Coordinates of C-alpha atoms and ligand atoms in Angstrom, one line a residue:
X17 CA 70.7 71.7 103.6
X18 CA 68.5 69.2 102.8
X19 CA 68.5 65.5 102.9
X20 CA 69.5 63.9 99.6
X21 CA 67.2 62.1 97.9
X22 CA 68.3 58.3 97.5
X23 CA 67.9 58.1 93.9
X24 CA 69.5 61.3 93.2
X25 CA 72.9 59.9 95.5
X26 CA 72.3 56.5 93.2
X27 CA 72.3 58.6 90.1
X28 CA 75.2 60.8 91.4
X29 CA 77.6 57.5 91.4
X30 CA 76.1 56.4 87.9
X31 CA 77.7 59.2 86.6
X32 CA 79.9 62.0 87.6
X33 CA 78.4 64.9 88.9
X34 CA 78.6 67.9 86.8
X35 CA 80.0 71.3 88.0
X36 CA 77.9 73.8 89.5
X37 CA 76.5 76.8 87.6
X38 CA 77.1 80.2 88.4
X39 CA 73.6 80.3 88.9
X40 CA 73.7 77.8 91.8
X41 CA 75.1 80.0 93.9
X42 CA 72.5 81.4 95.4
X43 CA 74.2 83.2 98.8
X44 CA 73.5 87.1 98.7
X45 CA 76.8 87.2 99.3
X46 CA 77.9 86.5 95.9
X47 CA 77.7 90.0 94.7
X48 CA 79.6 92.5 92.9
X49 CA 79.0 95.0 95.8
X50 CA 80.7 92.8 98.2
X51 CA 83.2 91.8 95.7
X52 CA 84.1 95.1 95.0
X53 CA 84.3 96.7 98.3
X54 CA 86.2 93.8 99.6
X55 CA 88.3 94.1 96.6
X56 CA 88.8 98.0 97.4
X57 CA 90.5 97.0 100.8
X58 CA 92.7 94.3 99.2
X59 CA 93.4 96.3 96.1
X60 CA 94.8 99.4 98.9
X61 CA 96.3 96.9 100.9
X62 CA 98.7 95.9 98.1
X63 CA 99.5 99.2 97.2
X64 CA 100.8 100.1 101.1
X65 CA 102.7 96.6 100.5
X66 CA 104.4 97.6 97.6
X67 CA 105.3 100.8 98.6
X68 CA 106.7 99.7 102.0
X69 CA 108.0 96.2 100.8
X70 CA 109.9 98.7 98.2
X71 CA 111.2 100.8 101.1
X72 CA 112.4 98.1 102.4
X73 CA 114.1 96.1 99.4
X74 CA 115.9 100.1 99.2
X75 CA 116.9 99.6 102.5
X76 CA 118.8 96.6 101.6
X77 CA 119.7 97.4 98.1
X78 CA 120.8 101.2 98.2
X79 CA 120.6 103.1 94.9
X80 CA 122.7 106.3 95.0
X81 CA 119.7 108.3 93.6
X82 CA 117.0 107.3 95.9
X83 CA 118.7 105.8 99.0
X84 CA 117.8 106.5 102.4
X85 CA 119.2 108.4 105.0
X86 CA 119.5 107.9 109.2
X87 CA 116.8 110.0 109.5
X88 CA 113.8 109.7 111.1
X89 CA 115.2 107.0 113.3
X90 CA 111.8 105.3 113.7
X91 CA 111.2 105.2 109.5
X92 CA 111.8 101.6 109.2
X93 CA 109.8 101.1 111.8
X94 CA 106.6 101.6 111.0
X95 CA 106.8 101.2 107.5
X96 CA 108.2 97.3 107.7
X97 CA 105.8 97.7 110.6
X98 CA 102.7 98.6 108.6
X99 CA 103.9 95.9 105.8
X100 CA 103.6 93.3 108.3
X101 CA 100.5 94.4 109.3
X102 CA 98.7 95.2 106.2
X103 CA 100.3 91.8 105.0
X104 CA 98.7 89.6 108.2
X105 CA 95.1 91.2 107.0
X106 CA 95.7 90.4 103.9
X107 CA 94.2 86.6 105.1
X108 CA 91.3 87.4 106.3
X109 CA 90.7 89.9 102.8
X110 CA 91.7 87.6 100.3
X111 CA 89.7 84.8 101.6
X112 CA 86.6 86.8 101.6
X113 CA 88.0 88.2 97.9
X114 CA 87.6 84.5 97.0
X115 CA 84.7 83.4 98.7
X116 CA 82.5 86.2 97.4
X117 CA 84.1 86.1 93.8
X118 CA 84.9 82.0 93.1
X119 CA 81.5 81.1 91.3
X120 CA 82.5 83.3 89.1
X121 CA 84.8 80.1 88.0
X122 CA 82.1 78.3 87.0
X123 CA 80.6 80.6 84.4
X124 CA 79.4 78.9 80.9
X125 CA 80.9 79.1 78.3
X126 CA 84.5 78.6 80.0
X127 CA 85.9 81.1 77.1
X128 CA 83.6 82.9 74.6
X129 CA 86.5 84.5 72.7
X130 CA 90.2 85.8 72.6
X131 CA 89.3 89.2 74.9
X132 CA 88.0 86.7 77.4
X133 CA 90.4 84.0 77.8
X134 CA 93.5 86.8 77.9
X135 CA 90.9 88.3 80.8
X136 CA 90.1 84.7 82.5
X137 CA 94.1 84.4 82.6
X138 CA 95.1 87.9 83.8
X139 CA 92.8 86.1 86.6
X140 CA 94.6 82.9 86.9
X141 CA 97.6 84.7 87.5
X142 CA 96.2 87.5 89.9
X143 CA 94.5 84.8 92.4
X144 CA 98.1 82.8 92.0
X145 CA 100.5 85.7 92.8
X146 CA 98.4 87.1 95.7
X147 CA 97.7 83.7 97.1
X148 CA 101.5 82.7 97.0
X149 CA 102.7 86.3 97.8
X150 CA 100.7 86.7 101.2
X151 CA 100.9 82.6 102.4
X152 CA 104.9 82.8 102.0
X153 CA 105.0 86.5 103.6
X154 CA 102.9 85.2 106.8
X155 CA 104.8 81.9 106.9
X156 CA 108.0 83.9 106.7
X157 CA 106.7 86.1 109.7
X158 CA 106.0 83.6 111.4
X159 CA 109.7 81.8 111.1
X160 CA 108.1 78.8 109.2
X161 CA 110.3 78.3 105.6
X162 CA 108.8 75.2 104.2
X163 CA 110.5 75.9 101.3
X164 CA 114.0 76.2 99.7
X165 CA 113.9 79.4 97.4
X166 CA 115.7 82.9 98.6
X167 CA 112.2 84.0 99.8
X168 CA 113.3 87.5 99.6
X169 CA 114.2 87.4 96.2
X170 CA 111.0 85.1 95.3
X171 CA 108.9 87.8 97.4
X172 CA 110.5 90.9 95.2
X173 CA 110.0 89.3 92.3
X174 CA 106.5 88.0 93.1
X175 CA 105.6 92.2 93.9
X176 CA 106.1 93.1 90.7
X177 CA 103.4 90.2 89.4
X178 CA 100.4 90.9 92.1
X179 CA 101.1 94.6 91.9
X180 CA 100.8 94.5 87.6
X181 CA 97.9 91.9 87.6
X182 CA 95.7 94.1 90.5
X183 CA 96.3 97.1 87.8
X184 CA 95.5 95.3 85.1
X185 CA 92.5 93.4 86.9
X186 CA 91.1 97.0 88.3
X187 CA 91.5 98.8 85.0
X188 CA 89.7 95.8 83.1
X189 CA 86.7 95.9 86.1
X190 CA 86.4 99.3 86.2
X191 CA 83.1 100.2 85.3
X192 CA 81.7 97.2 87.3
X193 CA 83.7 98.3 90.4
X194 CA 82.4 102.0 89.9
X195 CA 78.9 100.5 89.9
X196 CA 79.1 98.4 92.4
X197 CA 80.7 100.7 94.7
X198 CA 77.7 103.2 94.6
X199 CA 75.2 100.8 94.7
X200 CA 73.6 100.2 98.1
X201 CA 74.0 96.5 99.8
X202 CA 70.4 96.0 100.5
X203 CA 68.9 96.7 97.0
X204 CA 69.0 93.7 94.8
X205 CA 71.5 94.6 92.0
X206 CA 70.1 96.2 89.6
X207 CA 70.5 93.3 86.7
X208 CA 67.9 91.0 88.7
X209 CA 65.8 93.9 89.5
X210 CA 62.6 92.6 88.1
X211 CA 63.4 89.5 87.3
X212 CA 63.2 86.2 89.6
X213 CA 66.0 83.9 87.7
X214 CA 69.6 84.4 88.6
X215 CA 71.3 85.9 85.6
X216 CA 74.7 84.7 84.3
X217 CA 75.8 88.6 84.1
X218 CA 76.3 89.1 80.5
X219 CA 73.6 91.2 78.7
X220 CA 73.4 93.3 81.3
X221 CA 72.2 97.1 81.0
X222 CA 74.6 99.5 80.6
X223 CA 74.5 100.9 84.4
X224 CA 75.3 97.3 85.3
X225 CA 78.2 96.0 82.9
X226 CA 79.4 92.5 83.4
X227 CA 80.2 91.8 86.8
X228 CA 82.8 89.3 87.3
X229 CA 80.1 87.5 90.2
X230 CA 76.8 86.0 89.5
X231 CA 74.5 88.3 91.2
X232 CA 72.5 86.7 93.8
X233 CA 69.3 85.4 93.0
X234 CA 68.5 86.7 96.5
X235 CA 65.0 89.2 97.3
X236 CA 65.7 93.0 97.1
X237 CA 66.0 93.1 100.4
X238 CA 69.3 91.1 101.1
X239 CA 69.8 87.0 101.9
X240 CA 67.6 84.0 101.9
X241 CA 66.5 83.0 105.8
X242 CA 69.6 81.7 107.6
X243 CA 72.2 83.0 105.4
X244 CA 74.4 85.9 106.0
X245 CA 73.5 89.4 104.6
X246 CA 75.8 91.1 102.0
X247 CA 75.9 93.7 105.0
X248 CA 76.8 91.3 107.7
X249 CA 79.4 89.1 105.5
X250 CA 81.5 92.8 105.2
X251 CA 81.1 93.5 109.3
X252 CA 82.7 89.9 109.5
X253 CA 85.1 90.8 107.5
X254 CA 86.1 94.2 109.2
X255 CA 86.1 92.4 112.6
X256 CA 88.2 89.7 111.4
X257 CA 90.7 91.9 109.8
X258 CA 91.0 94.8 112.5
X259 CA 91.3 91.5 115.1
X260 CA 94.3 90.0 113.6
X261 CA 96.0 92.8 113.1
X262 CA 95.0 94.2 116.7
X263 CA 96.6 90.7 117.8
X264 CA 99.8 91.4 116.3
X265 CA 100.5 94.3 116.1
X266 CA 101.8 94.6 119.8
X267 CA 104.8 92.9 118.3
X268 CA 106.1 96.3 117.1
X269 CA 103.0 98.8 118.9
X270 CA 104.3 98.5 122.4
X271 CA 101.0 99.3 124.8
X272 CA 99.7 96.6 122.3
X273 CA 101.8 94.1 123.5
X274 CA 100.2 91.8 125.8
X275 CA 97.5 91.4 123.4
X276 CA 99.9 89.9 120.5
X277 CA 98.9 86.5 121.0
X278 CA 99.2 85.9 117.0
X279 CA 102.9 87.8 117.0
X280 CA 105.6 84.8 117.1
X281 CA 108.1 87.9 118.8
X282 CA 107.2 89.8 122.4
X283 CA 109.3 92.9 122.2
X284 CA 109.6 93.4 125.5
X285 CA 111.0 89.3 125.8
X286 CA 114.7 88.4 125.7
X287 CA 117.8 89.1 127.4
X288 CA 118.8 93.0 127.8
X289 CA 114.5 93.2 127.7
X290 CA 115.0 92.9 123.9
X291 CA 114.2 89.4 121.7
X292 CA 116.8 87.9 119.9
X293 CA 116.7 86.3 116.1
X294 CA 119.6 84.7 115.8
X295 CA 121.7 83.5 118.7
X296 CA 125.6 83.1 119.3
X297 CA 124.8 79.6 119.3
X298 CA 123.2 79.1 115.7
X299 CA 125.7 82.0 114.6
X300 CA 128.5 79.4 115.8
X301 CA 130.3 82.4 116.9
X302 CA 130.2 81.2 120.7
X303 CA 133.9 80.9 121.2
X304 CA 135.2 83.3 118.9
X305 CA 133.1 86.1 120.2
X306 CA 134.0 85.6 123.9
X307 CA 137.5 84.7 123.3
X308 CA 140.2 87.5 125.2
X309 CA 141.7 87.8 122.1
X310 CA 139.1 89.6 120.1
X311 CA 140.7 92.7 118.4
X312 CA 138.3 94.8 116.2
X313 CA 139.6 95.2 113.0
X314 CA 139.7 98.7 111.5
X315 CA 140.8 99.3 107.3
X316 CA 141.1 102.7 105.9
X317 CA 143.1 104.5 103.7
X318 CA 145.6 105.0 106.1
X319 CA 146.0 101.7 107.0
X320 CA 144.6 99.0 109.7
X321 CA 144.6 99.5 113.6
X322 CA 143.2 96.8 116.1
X323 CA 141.6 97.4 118.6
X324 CA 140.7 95.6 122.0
X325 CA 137.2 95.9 123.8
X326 CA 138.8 97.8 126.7
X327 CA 140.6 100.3 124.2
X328 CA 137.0 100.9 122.7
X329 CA 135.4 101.0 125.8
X330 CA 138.3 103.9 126.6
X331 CA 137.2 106.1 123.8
X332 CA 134.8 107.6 125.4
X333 CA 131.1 105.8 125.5
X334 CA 128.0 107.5 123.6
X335 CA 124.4 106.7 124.5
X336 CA 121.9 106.3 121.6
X337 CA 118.6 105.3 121.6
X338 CA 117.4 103.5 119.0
X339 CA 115.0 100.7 117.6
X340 CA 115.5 97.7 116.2
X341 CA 112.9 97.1 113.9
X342 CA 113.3 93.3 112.5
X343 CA 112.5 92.6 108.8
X344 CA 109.8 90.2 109.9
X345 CA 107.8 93.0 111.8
X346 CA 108.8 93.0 115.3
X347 CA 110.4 96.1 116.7
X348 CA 111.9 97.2 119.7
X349 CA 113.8 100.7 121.1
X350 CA 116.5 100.4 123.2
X351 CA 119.2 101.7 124.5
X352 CA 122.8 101.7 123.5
X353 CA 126.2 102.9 124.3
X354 CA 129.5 102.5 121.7
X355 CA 131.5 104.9 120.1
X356 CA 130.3 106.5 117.2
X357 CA 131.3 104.6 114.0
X358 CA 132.4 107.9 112.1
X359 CA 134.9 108.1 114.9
X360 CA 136.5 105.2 114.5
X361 CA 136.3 105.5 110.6
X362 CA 138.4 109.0 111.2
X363 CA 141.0 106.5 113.3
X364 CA 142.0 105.0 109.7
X365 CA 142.2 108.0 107.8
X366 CA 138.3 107.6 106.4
X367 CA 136.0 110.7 106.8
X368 CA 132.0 110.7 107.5
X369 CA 131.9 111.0 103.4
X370 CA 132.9 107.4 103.1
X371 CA 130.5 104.1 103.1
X372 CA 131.7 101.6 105.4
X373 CA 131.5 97.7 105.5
X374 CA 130.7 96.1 108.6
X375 CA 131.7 92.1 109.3
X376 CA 130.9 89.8 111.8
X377 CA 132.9 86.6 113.1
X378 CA 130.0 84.8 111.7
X379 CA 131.0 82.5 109.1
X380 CA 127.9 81.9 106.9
X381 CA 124.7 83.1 106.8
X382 CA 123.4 86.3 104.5
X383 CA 123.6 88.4 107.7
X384 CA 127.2 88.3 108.5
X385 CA 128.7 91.8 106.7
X386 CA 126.4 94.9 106.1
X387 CA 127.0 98.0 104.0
X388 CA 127.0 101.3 105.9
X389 CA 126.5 104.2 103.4
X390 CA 127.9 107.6 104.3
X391 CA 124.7 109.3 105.4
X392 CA 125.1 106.5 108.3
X393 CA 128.3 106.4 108.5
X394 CA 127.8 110.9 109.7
X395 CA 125.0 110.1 111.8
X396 CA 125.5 110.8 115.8
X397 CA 123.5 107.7 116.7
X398 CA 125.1 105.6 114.6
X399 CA 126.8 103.1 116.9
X400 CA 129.4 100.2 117.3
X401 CA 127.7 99.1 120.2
X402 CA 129.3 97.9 123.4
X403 CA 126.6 98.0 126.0
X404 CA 122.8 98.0 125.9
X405 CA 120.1 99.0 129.0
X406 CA 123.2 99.7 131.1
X407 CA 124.9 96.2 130.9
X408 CA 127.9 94.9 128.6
X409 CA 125.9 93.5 125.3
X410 CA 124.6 90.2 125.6
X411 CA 126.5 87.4 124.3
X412 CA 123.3 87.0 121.8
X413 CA 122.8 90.7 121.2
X414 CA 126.0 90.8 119.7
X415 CA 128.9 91.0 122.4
X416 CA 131.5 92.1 122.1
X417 CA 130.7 94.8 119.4
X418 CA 127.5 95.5 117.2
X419 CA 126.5 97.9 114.4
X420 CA 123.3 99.6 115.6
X421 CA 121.9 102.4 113.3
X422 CA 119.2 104.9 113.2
X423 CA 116.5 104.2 110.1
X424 CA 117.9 100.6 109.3
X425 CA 116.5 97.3 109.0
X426 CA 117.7 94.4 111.7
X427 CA 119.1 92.5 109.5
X428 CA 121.6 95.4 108.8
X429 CA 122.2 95.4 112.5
X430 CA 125.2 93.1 112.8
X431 CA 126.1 91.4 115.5
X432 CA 129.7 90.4 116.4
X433 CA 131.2 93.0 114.9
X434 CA 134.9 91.9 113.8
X435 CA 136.1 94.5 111.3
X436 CA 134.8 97.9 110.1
X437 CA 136.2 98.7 106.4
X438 CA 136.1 101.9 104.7
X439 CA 135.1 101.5 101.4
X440 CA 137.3 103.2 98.6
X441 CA 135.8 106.8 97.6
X442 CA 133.9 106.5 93.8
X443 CA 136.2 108.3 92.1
X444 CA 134.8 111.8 91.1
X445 CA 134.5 112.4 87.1
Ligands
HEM514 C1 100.6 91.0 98.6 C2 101.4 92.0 98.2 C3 102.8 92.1 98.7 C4 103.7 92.9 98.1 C5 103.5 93.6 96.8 C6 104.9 92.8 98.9 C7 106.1 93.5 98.5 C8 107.3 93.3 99.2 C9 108.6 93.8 98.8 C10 108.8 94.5 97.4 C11 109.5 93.5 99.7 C12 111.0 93.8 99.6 C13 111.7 92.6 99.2 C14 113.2 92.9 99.0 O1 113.8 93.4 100.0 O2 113.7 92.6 97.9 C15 108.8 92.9 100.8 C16 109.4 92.4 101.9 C17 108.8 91.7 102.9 N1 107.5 91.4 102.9 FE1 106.1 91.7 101.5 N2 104.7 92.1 100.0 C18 103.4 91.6 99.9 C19 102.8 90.8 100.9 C20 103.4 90.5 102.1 C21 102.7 89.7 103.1 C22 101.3 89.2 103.0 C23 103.6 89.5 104.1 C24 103.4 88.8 105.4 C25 102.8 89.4 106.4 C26 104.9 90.1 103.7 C27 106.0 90.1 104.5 C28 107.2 90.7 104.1 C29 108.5 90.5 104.8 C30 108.7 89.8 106.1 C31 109.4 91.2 104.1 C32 110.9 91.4 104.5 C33 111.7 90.3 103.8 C34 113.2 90.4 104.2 O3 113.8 91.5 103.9 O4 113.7 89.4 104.8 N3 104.7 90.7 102.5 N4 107.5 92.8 100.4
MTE515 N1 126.0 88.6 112.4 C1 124.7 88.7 112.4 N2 124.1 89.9 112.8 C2 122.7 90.0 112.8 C3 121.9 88.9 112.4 C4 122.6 87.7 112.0 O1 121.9 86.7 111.7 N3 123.9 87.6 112.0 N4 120.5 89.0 112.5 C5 120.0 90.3 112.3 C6 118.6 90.4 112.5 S1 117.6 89.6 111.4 C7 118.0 91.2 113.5 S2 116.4 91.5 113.6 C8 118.9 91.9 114.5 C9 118.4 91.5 115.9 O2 119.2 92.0 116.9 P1 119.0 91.5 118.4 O3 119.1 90.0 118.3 O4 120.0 92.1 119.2 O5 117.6 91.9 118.8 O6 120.2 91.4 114.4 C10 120.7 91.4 113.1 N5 122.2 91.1 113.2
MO516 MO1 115.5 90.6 111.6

């Protein structure tokens, strides 16, 4: 940068500077190619979102034609694993999406036509969704909920948006993206080719349509002295994304786990060697769940039966190992003894063909019942816990009874377990 000249600063408070022009910008870095292979990572990235964020909305919000089953144990896992990785690299991606794409705002004229301004919004809201969609997902992970909507149901509804506005963006930039993807980072793009002045982008040949970035003015072979190269800005970029998600990943890759200094979860940390989301204490279930006179409370369709801790313990215990794998991306495996929760369903006249409700003695909160659909309900591994790594359950894990399932998400895992109803069979036509 260079020093100002006085009488341009005295001039600048006469009268209000005016915008920049695309032409301004004059990084190498503001290029199509850079916009459009960065825009090829996001553009993926949002795709594996969708498709796990739906797996995991399906999780919680069963349909009988597409539900899942118990099976593999570890699916959850690593797809609400992947989601919460793809989603932390998402940061580094759409910053760079931004920073190599924003001068693009200040093109001239702001609308030349209907086409345009319907395409200039499509943006608006494309660069709104995505912004909002990954900031509240990361703040989410990370436990911080400076905000008072049902992010869940914002974040569902928010999918749909980024997921329709990155198809329509991508279908509108095709031919640019095609280009720019096949041309090489160190030519100068084609449309300056031959000419010194920085182009606005329209007019240009037909191998080169519109762009959707002011090219660089920058010499064919890459950026003005000092500034970073178009190849060097995407290295950054790489580095930056593979190290946050090497960072946090360990909250869910175990050998990763020392290095997850930007995970808010150690797996390996909390009582029982397993971390804890919500506590007896915050539950308010302290008393109620250490109180002698816990009975478990079983419905079915031949009637209710309580049943004491020792009496369950006397069933006979089964050992199951099993993750829990947290909404919010952490995941542990562990492992549990109970009885098996088609056993105690068949104790009240239910059958491993019936869905189940679970309860908990918590009062509030959206995690205190769960449903348990059949295909659960049958599985061997799926538990009313009693013990875990050998020990009764901690008081925070759940004690004295937890659902813990095979394929689920945590927050389907309830804790303090104080009935288990079978759910009326849908009548058959
Ligand atoms: C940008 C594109 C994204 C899309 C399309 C997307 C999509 C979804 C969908 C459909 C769900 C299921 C919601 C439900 O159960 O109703 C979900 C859940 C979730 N997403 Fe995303 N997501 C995106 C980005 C992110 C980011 C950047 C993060 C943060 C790292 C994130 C974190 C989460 C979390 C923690 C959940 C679980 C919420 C819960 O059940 O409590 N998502 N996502
Ligand atoms: N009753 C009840 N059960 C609950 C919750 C809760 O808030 N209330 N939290 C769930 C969530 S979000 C997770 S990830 C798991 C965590 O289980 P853990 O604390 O034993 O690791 O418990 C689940 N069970
Ligand atoms: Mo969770």
């Amino acid at each position: 940068m260079s020093t100002p000249e006085p009488r341009a600063a005295r001039r600048g408070r006469a009268r209000p500077p005016s915008p920049p022009r695309t032409a301004d910008f004059r990084s190498s870095v503001h290029d199509p190619r850079v916009v459009a292979r960065v825009g090829a990572l996001l553009g993926s990235a949002v795709v594996v979102l969708f498709v796990t964020g739906m797996v995991s909305h399906l999780h919680q919000h069963p349909v009988p034609w597409l539900g899942f089953g118990p099976s593999p144990s570890w699916g959850y896992r690593v797809t609400q694993g992947v989601h919460v990785a793809v989603g932390i690299a998402c940061v580094p991606l759409l910053l760079a999406k931004l920073y190599a794409a924003y001068p693009r705002l200040f093109e001239r004229p702001v609308l030349r036509g209907w086409r345009h301004a319907v395409e200039r919004a499509s943006i608006a809201v494309l660069v709104a969704a995505t912004t909002f969609q990954v900031v509240t997902g990361v703040l989410n992970v990370f436990q911080v909920y400076p905000w008072r909507f049902s992010f869940v149901a914002v974040h569902y509804a928010t999918a749909w948006v980024v997921l329709g506005s990155v198809v329509a963006h991508v279908g509108v930039k095709l031919p640019t993206i095609v280009v720019a993807l096949r041309a090489s980072l160190a030519d100068a793009w084609p449309e300056v080719a031959g000419s010194a002045r920085a182009t606005t982008g329209h007019g240009a040949p037909a191998t080169a349509p519109s762009t959707g970035v002011p090219p660089s003015g920058a010499p064919a072979a890459g950026a003005p002295e000092g500034e970073p190269t178009r190849r060097g800005f995407l290295a950054a970029v790489a580095a930056t994304t593979l190290g946050v998600v090497a960072l946090s990943v360990g909250q869910t890759v175990r050998p990763l786990a020392p290095f997850a200094v930007l995970a808010p979860r150690d797996p390996r940390v909390g009582p029982q060697g397993l971390p804890v989301n919500k506590t007896a204490r915050s539950a308010g279930v302290e008393d109620t769940a250490t109180d002698p006179a816990w009975r478990l409370v079983l419905d079915g369709p031949a009637g209710t039966r309580e049943l004491s801790r020792d009496e369950l313990l006397g069933l006979g215990l089964v050992t199951a190992v099993v993750p829990i794998a947290c909404v919010e991306g952490w995941s542990a495996t562990a492992t549990w003894q109970g009885v098996r929760v088609r056993d105690l369903v068949r104790l009240v006249g239910g059958t491993e063909r019936d869905d189940v409700r679970v309860e908990s003695l918590q009062e509030g909160g959206s995690y205190r019942e769960s449903f348990l659909p059949a295909a659960y309900v049958a599985a061997d591994d799926t538990l009313l816990a009693l013990r875990l790594s050998g020990e009764d359950l901690d008081l925070d894990h759940g004690y004295p009874a937890r659902v813990i399932a095979p394929n689920r998400p945590g927050v389907l895992q309830t804790k303090w377990v104080s009935r288990v109803a079978v759910l009326p069979a849908e009548k058959a036509a």
